[in-house]
Amino acid sequence: MAVQNKEALETPRLATADIGRDVGLLLAKLHAAGSVLNNLALADFELRERSFSVLTLACSGLEPTQRELADFLSLDPSQVVSLVDGLEKRGLVERGTGRHDRRAKIITATDEGRKVHQQARVVLEEGERTQLAALSEAEAAELKRLLRKALWGVEATAP
């Protein structure tokens, strides 16, 4: 892992081109590298980044609907149905009836889902520290703050 991390910190020759300052490319590359780390870490839990995202939101206490999950995660609703089906089959989440709209299906974590989520979260946080190793703790927090602000236009209070 140390070799990969060292390579990740070296500036590629092509990064000196104008595209190396393009926010879309930078975000895409950061996401791609993070996805690789996340999926490797999540393999021990038989999860992938997308299914973990659904599980995380199911553990949030916000009782998201399948539609909200699709919108928030920028996924097609059919992809969310498939992800929820897989998590439900493993006993990690449950579908329930929406309080305000009985046609809506809310997704909540089971006790087992919360347990798996908590264990996987610890591993993912280590992966995030590896990915952002070139940043101080304060810089990593600032990066997250700025990304939330760029996405939602607000100073989000989430950690």
JSON list of C-alpha atoms in Angstrom, two decimals:
[
{"chain": "A", "resi": 1, "resn": "MET", "atom": "CA", "xyz": [0.00, 0.00, 0.00]},
{"chain": "A", "resi": 2, "resn": "ALA", "atom": "CA", "xyz": [2.86, 2.38, 0.74]},
{"chain": "A", "resi": 3, "resn": "VAL", "atom": "CA", "xyz": [4.09, 2.10, -2.86]},
{"chain": "A", "resi": 4, "resn": "GLN", "atom": "CA", "xyz": [0.62, 2.92, -4.21]},
{"chain": "A", "resi": 5, "resn": "ASN", "atom": "CA", "xyz": [0.34, 5.86, -1.84]},
{"chain": "A", "resi": 6, "resn": "LYS", "atom": "CA", "xyz": [3.77, 7.18, -2.89]},
{"chain": "A", "resi": 7, "resn": "GLU", "atom": "CA", "xyz": [2.80, 6.88, -6.55]},
{"chain": "A", "resi": 8, "resn": "ALA", "atom": "CA", "xyz": [-0.48, 8.65, -5.87]},
{"chain": "A", "resi": 9, "resn": "LEU", "atom": "CA", "xyz": [1.40, 11.61, -4.39]},
{"chain": "A", "resi": 10, "resn": "GLU", "atom": "CA", "xyz": [3.72, 12.03, -7.38]},
{"chain": "A", "resi": 11, "resn": "THR", "atom": "CA", "xyz": [2.49, 14.62, -9.86]},
{"chain": "A", "resi": 12, "resn": "PRO", "atom": "CA", "xyz": [2.03, 13.02, -13.29]},
{"chain": "A", "resi": 13, "resn": "ARG", "atom": "CA", "xyz": [3.68, 14.81, -16.20]},
{"chain": "A", "resi": 14, "resn": "LEU", "atom": "CA", "xyz": [0.31, 15.43, -17.89]},
{"chain": "A", "resi": 15, "resn": "ALA", "atom": "CA", "xyz": [-1.00, 17.23, -14.79]},
{"chain": "A", "resi": 16, "resn": "THR", "atom": "CA", "xyz": [0.90, 20.31, -15.98]},
{"chain": "A", "resi": 17, "resn": "ALA", "atom": "CA", "xyz": [-1.56, 20.65, -18.88]},
{"chain": "A", "resi": 18, "resn": "ASP", "atom": "CA", "xyz": [-4.50, 23.04, -18.45]},
{"chain": "A", "resi": 19, "resn": "ILE", "atom": "CA", "xyz": [-6.81, 20.11, -17.72]},
{"chain": "A", "resi": 20, "resn": "GLY", "atom": "CA", "xyz": [-4.82, 19.51, -14.54]},
{"chain": "A", "resi": 21, "resn": "ARG", "atom": "CA", "xyz": [-6.63, 22.55, -13.10]},
{"chain": "A", "resi": 22, "resn": "ASP", "atom": "CA", "xyz": [-10.11, 21.46, -14.25]},
{"chain": "A", "resi": 23, "resn": "VAL", "atom": "CA", "xyz": [-12.32, 20.86, -11.21]},
{"chain": "A", "resi": 24, "resn": "GLY", "atom": "CA", "xyz": [-14.31, 18.16, -13.05]},
{"chain": "A", "resi": 25, "resn": "LEU", "atom": "CA", "xyz": [-11.21, 16.12, -13.82]},
{"chain": "A", "resi": 26, "resn": "LEU", "atom": "CA", "xyz": [-9.76, 16.62, -10.34]},
{"chain": "A", "resi": 27, "resn": "LEU", "atom": "CA", "xyz": [-12.98, 15.52, -8.65]},
{"chain": "A", "resi": 28, "resn": "ALA", "atom": "CA", "xyz": [-13.38, 12.57, -11.01]},
{"chain": "A", "resi": 29, "resn": "LYS", "atom": "CA", "xyz": [-9.82, 11.38, -10.36]},
{"chain": "A", "resi": 30, "resn": "LEU", "atom": "CA", "xyz": [-10.17, 11.82, -6.59]},
{"chain": "A", "resi": 31, "resn": "HIS", "atom": "CA", "xyz": [-13.45, 9.89, -6.69]},
{"chain": "A", "resi": 32, "resn": "ALA", "atom": "CA", "xyz": [-12.01, 7.11, -8.86]},
{"chain": "A", "resi": 33, "resn": "ALA", "atom": "CA", "xyz": [-9.03, 6.63, -6.56]},
{"chain": "A", "resi": 34, "resn": "GLY", "atom": "CA", "xyz": [-11.30, 6.68, -3.50]},
{"chain": "A", "resi": 35, "resn": "SER", "atom": "CA", "xyz": [-13.69, 4.17, -5.06]},
{"chain": "A", "resi": 36, "resn": "VAL", "atom": "CA", "xyz": [-10.85, 1.70, -5.59]},
{"chain": "A", "resi": 37, "resn": "LEU", "atom": "CA", "xyz": [-9.78, 2.05, -1.93]},
{"chain": "A", "resi": 38, "resn": "ASN", "atom": "CA", "xyz": [-13.37, 1.87, -0.70]},
{"chain": "A", "resi": 39, "resn": "ASN", "atom": "CA", "xyz": [-14.29, -1.20, -2.71]},
{"chain": "A", "resi": 40, "resn": "LEU", "atom": "CA", "xyz": [-11.15, -3.02, -1.57]},
{"chain": "A", "resi": 41, "resn": "ALA", "atom": "CA", "xyz": [-11.95, -2.23, 2.07]},
{"chain": "A", "resi": 42, "resn": "LEU", "atom": "CA", "xyz": [-15.64, -3.10, 1.70]},
{"chain": "A", "resi": 43, "resn": "ALA", "atom": "CA", "xyz": [-14.94, -6.48, 0.09]},
{"chain": "A", "resi": 44, "resn": "ASP", "atom": "CA", "xyz": [-14.47, -8.01, 3.55]},
{"chain": "A", "resi": 45, "resn": "PHE", "atom": "CA", "xyz": [-18.06, -6.98, 4.33]},
{"chain": "A", "resi": 46, "resn": "GLU", "atom": "CA", "xyz": [-19.41, -8.20, 0.98]},
{"chain": "A", "resi": 47, "resn": "LEU", "atom": "CA", "xyz": [-20.31, -4.60, 0.12]},
{"chain": "A", "resi": 48, "resn": "ARG", "atom": "CA", "xyz": [-19.34, -2.14, -2.58]},
{"chain": "A", "resi": 49, "resn": "GLU", "atom": "CA", "xyz": [-19.29, 1.64, -2.46]},
{"chain": "A", "resi": 50, "resn": "ARG", "atom": "CA", "xyz": [-22.85, 2.07, -3.75]},
{"chain": "A", "resi": 51, "resn": "SER", "atom": "CA", "xyz": [-24.40, -0.52, -1.46]},
{"chain": "A", "resi": 52, "resn": "PHE", "atom": "CA", "xyz": [-22.49, 0.97, 1.48]},
{"chain": "A", "resi": 53, "resn": "SER", "atom": "CA", "xyz": [-23.86, 4.41, 0.58]},
{"chain": "A", "resi": 54, "resn": "VAL", "atom": "CA", "xyz": [-27.40, 3.04, 0.69]},
{"chain": "A", "resi": 55, "resn": "LEU", "atom": "CA", "xyz": [-26.67, 1.31, 4.01]},
{"chain": "A", "resi": 56, "resn": "THR", "atom": "CA", "xyz": [-25.20, 4.53, 5.42]},
{"chain": "A", "resi": 57, "resn": "LEU", "atom": "CA", "xyz": [-28.32, 6.47, 4.53]},
{"chain": "A", "resi": 58, "resn": "ALA", "atom": "CA", "xyz": [-30.50, 3.67, 5.92]},
{"chain": "A", "resi": 59, "resn": "CYS", "atom": "CA", "xyz": [-28.58, 4.03, 9.20]},
{"chain": "A", "resi": 60, "resn": "SER", "atom": "CA", "xyz": [-28.99, 7.81, 9.25]},
{"chain": "A", "resi": 61, "resn": "GLY", "atom": "CA", "xyz": [-32.34, 7.87, 11.05]},
{"chain": "A", "resi": 62, "resn": "LEU", "atom": "CA", "xyz": [-33.72, 10.03, 8.22]},
{"chain": "A", "resi": 63, "resn": "GLU", "atom": "CA", "xyz": [-35.84, 7.18, 6.79]},
{"chain": "A", "resi": 64, "resn": "PRO", "atom": "CA", "xyz": [-35.04, 7.92, 3.15]},
{"chain": "A", "resi": 65, "resn": "THR", "atom": "CA", "xyz": [-37.36, 6.74, 0.42]},
{"chain": "A", "resi": 66, "resn": "GLN", "atom": "CA", "xyz": [-36.01, 4.79, -2.52]},
{"chain": "A", "resi": 67, "resn": "ARG", "atom": "CA", "xyz": [-36.64, 7.87, -4.69]},
{"chain": "A", "resi": 68, "resn": "GLU", "atom": "CA", "xyz": [-34.65, 10.08, -2.31]},
{"chain": "A", "resi": 69, "resn": "LEU", "atom": "CA", "xyz": [-31.80, 7.57, -2.35]},
{"chain": "A", "resi": 70, "resn": "ALA", "atom": "CA", "xyz": [-31.76, 7.58, -6.15]},
{"chain": "A", "resi": 71, "resn": "ASP", "atom": "CA", "xyz": [-31.81, 11.37, -6.32]},
{"chain": "A", "resi": 72, "resn": "PHE", "atom": "CA", "xyz": [-29.20, 11.91, -3.61]},
{"chain": "A", "resi": 73, "resn": "LEU", "atom": "CA", "xyz": [-26.80, 9.25, -4.92]},
{"chain": "A", "resi": 74, "resn": "SER", "atom": "CA", "xyz": [-27.36, 10.26, -8.57]},
{"chain": "A", "resi": 75, "resn": "LEU", "atom": "CA", "xyz": [-28.47, 6.74, -9.46]},
{"chain": "A", "resi": 76, "resn": "ASP", "atom": "CA", "xyz": [-31.27, 5.43, -11.60]},
{"chain": "A", "resi": 77, "resn": "PRO", "atom": "CA", "xyz": [-34.19, 4.27, -9.42]},
{"chain": "A", "resi": 78, "resn": "SER", "atom": "CA", "xyz": [-33.80, 0.74, -10.80]},
{"chain": "A", "resi": 79, "resn": "GLN", "atom": "CA", "xyz": [-30.21, 0.69, -9.52]},
{"chain": "A", "resi": 80, "resn": "VAL", "atom": "CA", "xyz": [-31.41, 1.64, -6.05]},
{"chain": "A", "resi": 81, "resn": "VAL", "atom": "CA", "xyz": [-34.06, -1.08, -6.13]},
{"chain": "A", "resi": 82, "resn": "SER", "atom": "CA", "xyz": [-31.34, -3.62, -6.96]},
{"chain": "A", "resi": 83, "resn": "LEU", "atom": "CA", "xyz": [-29.03, -2.32, -4.23]},
{"chain": "A", "resi": 84, "resn": "VAL", "atom": "CA", "xyz": [-31.82, -2.37, -1.64]},
{"chain": "A", "resi": 85, "resn": "ASP", "atom": "CA", "xyz": [-32.86, -5.87, -2.76]},
{"chain": "A", "resi": 86, "resn": "GLY", "atom": "CA", "xyz": [-29.32, -7.12, -2.13]},
{"chain": "A", "resi": 87, "resn": "LEU", "atom": "CA", "xyz": [-29.06, -5.47, 1.28]},
{"chain": "A", "resi": 88, "resn": "GLU", "atom": "CA", "xyz": [-32.54, -6.66, 2.23]},
{"chain": "A", "resi": 89, "resn": "LYS", "atom": "CA", "xyz": [-31.73, -10.23, 1.19]},
{"chain": "A", "resi": 90, "resn": "ARG", "atom": "CA", "xyz": [-28.74, -10.11, 3.59]},
{"chain": "A", "resi": 91, "resn": "GLY", "atom": "CA", "xyz": [-30.94, -8.78, 6.41]},
{"chain": "A", "resi": 92, "resn": "LEU", "atom": "CA", "xyz": [-29.14, -5.42, 6.56]},
{"chain": "A", "resi": 93, "resn": "VAL", "atom": "CA", "xyz": [-32.08, -3.17, 5.62]},
{"chain": "A", "resi": 94, "resn": "GLU", "atom": "CA", "xyz": [-35.85, -3.26, 5.61]},
{"chain": "A", "resi": 95, "resn": "ARG", "atom": "CA", "xyz": [-38.42, -1.58, 3.40]},
{"chain": "A", "resi": 96, "resn": "GLY", "atom": "CA", "xyz": [-41.26, 0.12, 5.19]},
{"chain": "A", "resi": 97, "resn": "THR", "atom": "CA", "xyz": [-44.26, 2.23, 4.31]},
{"chain": "A", "resi": 98, "resn": "GLY", "atom": "CA", "xyz": [-43.73, 5.98, 4.19]},
{"chain": "A", "resi": 99, "resn": "ARG", "atom": "CA", "xyz": [-45.40, 8.02, 6.93]},
{"chain": "A", "resi": 100, "resn": "HIS", "atom": "CA", "xyz": [-46.49, 10.85, 4.64]},
{"chain": "A", "resi": 101, "resn": "ASP", "atom": "CA", "xyz": [-47.00, 8.87, 1.45]},
{"chain": "A", "resi": 102, "resn": "ARG", "atom": "CA", "xyz": [-48.04, 5.25, 1.91]},
{"chain": "A", "resi": 103, "resn": "ARG", "atom": "CA", "xyz": [-46.95, 4.49, -1.67]},
{"chain": "A", "resi": 104, "resn": "ALA", "atom": "CA", "xyz": [-43.36, 5.45, -0.88]},
{"chain": "A", "resi": 105, "resn": "LYS", "atom": "CA", "xyz": [-40.98, 2.82, 0.44]},
{"chain": "A", "resi": 106, "resn": "ILE", "atom": "CA", "xyz": [-38.66, 4.01, 3.20]},
{"chain": "A", "resi": 107, "resn": "ILE", "atom": "CA", "xyz": [-35.40, 2.17, 3.79]},
{"chain": "A", "resi": 108, "resn": "THR", "atom": "CA", "xyz": [-34.15, 1.58, 7.32]},
{"chain": "A", "resi": 109, "resn": "ALA", "atom": "CA", "xyz": [-31.25, -0.44, 8.66]},
{"chain": "A", "resi": 110, "resn": "THR", "atom": "CA", "xyz": [-31.77, -3.51, 10.77]},
{"chain": "A", "resi": 111, "resn": "ASP", "atom": "CA", "xyz": [-29.73, -4.12, 13.92]},
{"chain": "A", "resi": 112, "resn": "GLU", "atom": "CA", "xyz": [-27.41, -6.32, 11.85]},
{"chain": "A", "resi": 113, "resn": "GLY", "atom": "CA", "xyz": [-27.17, -3.59, 9.21]},
{"chain": "A", "resi": 114, "resn": "ARG", "atom": "CA", "xyz": [-26.14, -1.02, 11.83]},
{"chain": "A", "resi": 115, "resn": "LYS", "atom": "CA", "xyz": [-23.52, -3.43, 13.18]},
{"chain": "A", "resi": 116, "resn": "VAL", "atom": "CA", "xyz": [-22.03, -4.12, 9.73]},
{"chain": "A", "resi": 117, "resn": "HIS", "atom": "CA", "xyz": [-22.16, -0.41, 8.89]},
{"chain": "A", "resi": 118, "resn": "GLN", "atom": "CA", "xyz": [-20.29, 0.55, 12.05]},
{"chain": "A", "resi": 119, "resn": "GLN", "atom": "CA", "xyz": [-17.54, -2.00, 11.37]},
{"chain": "A", "resi": 120, "resn": "ALA", "atom": "CA", "xyz": [-17.21, -1.04, 7.71]},
{"chain": "A", "resi": 121, "resn": "ARG", "atom": "CA", "xyz": [-17.19, 2.69, 8.55]},
{"chain": "A", "resi": 122, "resn": "VAL", "atom": "CA", "xyz": [-14.02, 2.23, 10.64]},
{"chain": "A", "resi": 123, "resn": "VAL", "atom": "CA", "xyz": [-12.25, 0.57, 7.73]},
{"chain": "A", "resi": 124, "resn": "LEU", "atom": "CA", "xyz": [-13.42, 3.23, 5.26]},
{"chain": "A", "resi": 125, "resn": "GLU", "atom": "CA", "xyz": [-12.22, 6.05, 7.49]},
{"chain": "A", "resi": 126, "resn": "GLU", "atom": "CA", "xyz": [-8.74, 4.50, 7.42]},
{"chain": "A", "resi": 127, "resn": "GLY", "atom": "CA", "xyz": [-8.94, 4.35, 3.62]},
{"chain": "A", "resi": 128, "resn": "GLU", "atom": "CA", "xyz": [-9.95, 8.01, 3.52]},
{"chain": "A", "resi": 129, "resn": "ARG", "atom": "CA", "xyz": [-6.95, 8.93, 5.68]},
{"chain": "A", "resi": 130, "resn": "THR", "atom": "CA", "xyz": [-4.75, 7.02, 3.23]},
{"chain": "A", "resi": 131, "resn": "GLN", "atom": "CA", "xyz": [-6.28, 8.77, 0.25]},
{"chain": "A", "resi": 132, "resn": "LEU", "atom": "CA", "xyz": [-5.92, 12.22, 1.80]},
{"chain": "A", "resi": 133, "resn": "ALA", "atom": "CA", "xyz": [-2.52, 11.55, 3.40]},
{"chain": "A", "resi": 134, "resn": "ALA", "atom": "CA", "xyz": [-0.96, 14.60, 1.70]},
{"chain": "A", "resi": 135, "resn": "LEU", "atom": "CA", "xyz": [-3.44, 16.87, 3.55]},
{"chain": "A", "resi": 136, "resn": "SER", "atom": "CA", "xyz": [-3.38, 17.85, 7.18]},
{"chain": "A", "resi": 137, "resn": "GLU", "atom": "CA", "xyz": [-6.43, 16.98, 9.27]},
{"chain": "A", "resi": 138, "resn": "ALA", "atom": "CA", "xyz": [-7.55, 20.63, 9.03]},
{"chain": "A", "resi": 139, "resn": "GLU", "atom": "CA", "xyz": [-7.08, 20.65, 5.24]},
{"chain": "A", "resi": 140, "resn": "ALA", "atom": "CA", "xyz": [-9.08, 17.44, 4.86]},
{"chain": "A", "resi": 141, "resn": "ALA", "atom": "CA", "xyz": [-11.90, 18.96, 6.93]},
{"chain": "A", "resi": 142, "resn": "GLU", "atom": "CA", "xyz": [-11.74, 22.14, 4.83]},
{"chain": "A", "resi": 143, "resn": "LEU", "atom": "CA", "xyz": [-11.89, 20.12, 1.60]},
{"chain": "A", "resi": 144, "resn": "LYS", "atom": "CA", "xyz": [-15.05, 18.39, 2.82]},
{"chain": "A", "resi": 145, "resn": "ARG", "atom": "CA", "xyz": [-16.56, 21.71, 3.91]},
{"chain": "A", "resi": 146, "resn": "LEU", "atom": "CA", "xyz": [-15.85, 23.29, 0.54]},
{"chain": "A", "resi": 147, "resn": "LEU", "atom": "CA", "xyz": [-17.26, 20.31, -1.37]},
{"chain": "A", "resi": 148, "resn": "ARG", "atom": "CA", "xyz": [-20.49, 20.43, 0.66]},
{"chain": "A", "resi": 149, "resn": "LYS", "atom": "CA", "xyz": [-20.70, 24.17, 0.03]},
{"chain": "A", "resi": 150, "resn": "ALA", "atom": "CA", "xyz": [-20.08, 23.71, -3.72]},
{"chain": "A", "resi": 151, "resn": "LEU", "atom": "CA", "xyz": [-22.70, 20.95, -3.91]},
{"chain": "A", "resi": 152, "resn": "TRP", "atom": "CA", "xyz": [-25.44, 22.40, -1.72]},
{"chain": "A", "resi": 153, "resn": "GLY", "atom": "CA", "xyz": [-24.51, 26.07, -1.35]},
{"chain": "A", "resi": 154, "resn": "VAL", "atom": "CA", "xyz": [-24.61, 25.92, 2.41]},
{"chain": "A", "resi": 155, "resn": "GLU", "atom": "CA", "xyz": [-22.18, 25.58, 5.26]},
{"chain": "A", "resi": 156, "resn": "ALA", "atom": "CA", "xyz": [-23.16, 22.04, 6.18]},
{"chain": "A", "resi": 157, "resn": "THR", "atom": "CA", "xyz": [-22.43, 21.02, 9.74]},
{"chain": "A", "resi": 158, "resn": "ALA", "atom": "CA", "xyz": [-21.79, 17.34, 9.04]},
{"chain": "A", "resi": 159, "resn": "PRO", "atom": "CA", "xyz": [-18.33, 16.08, 10.05]}
]
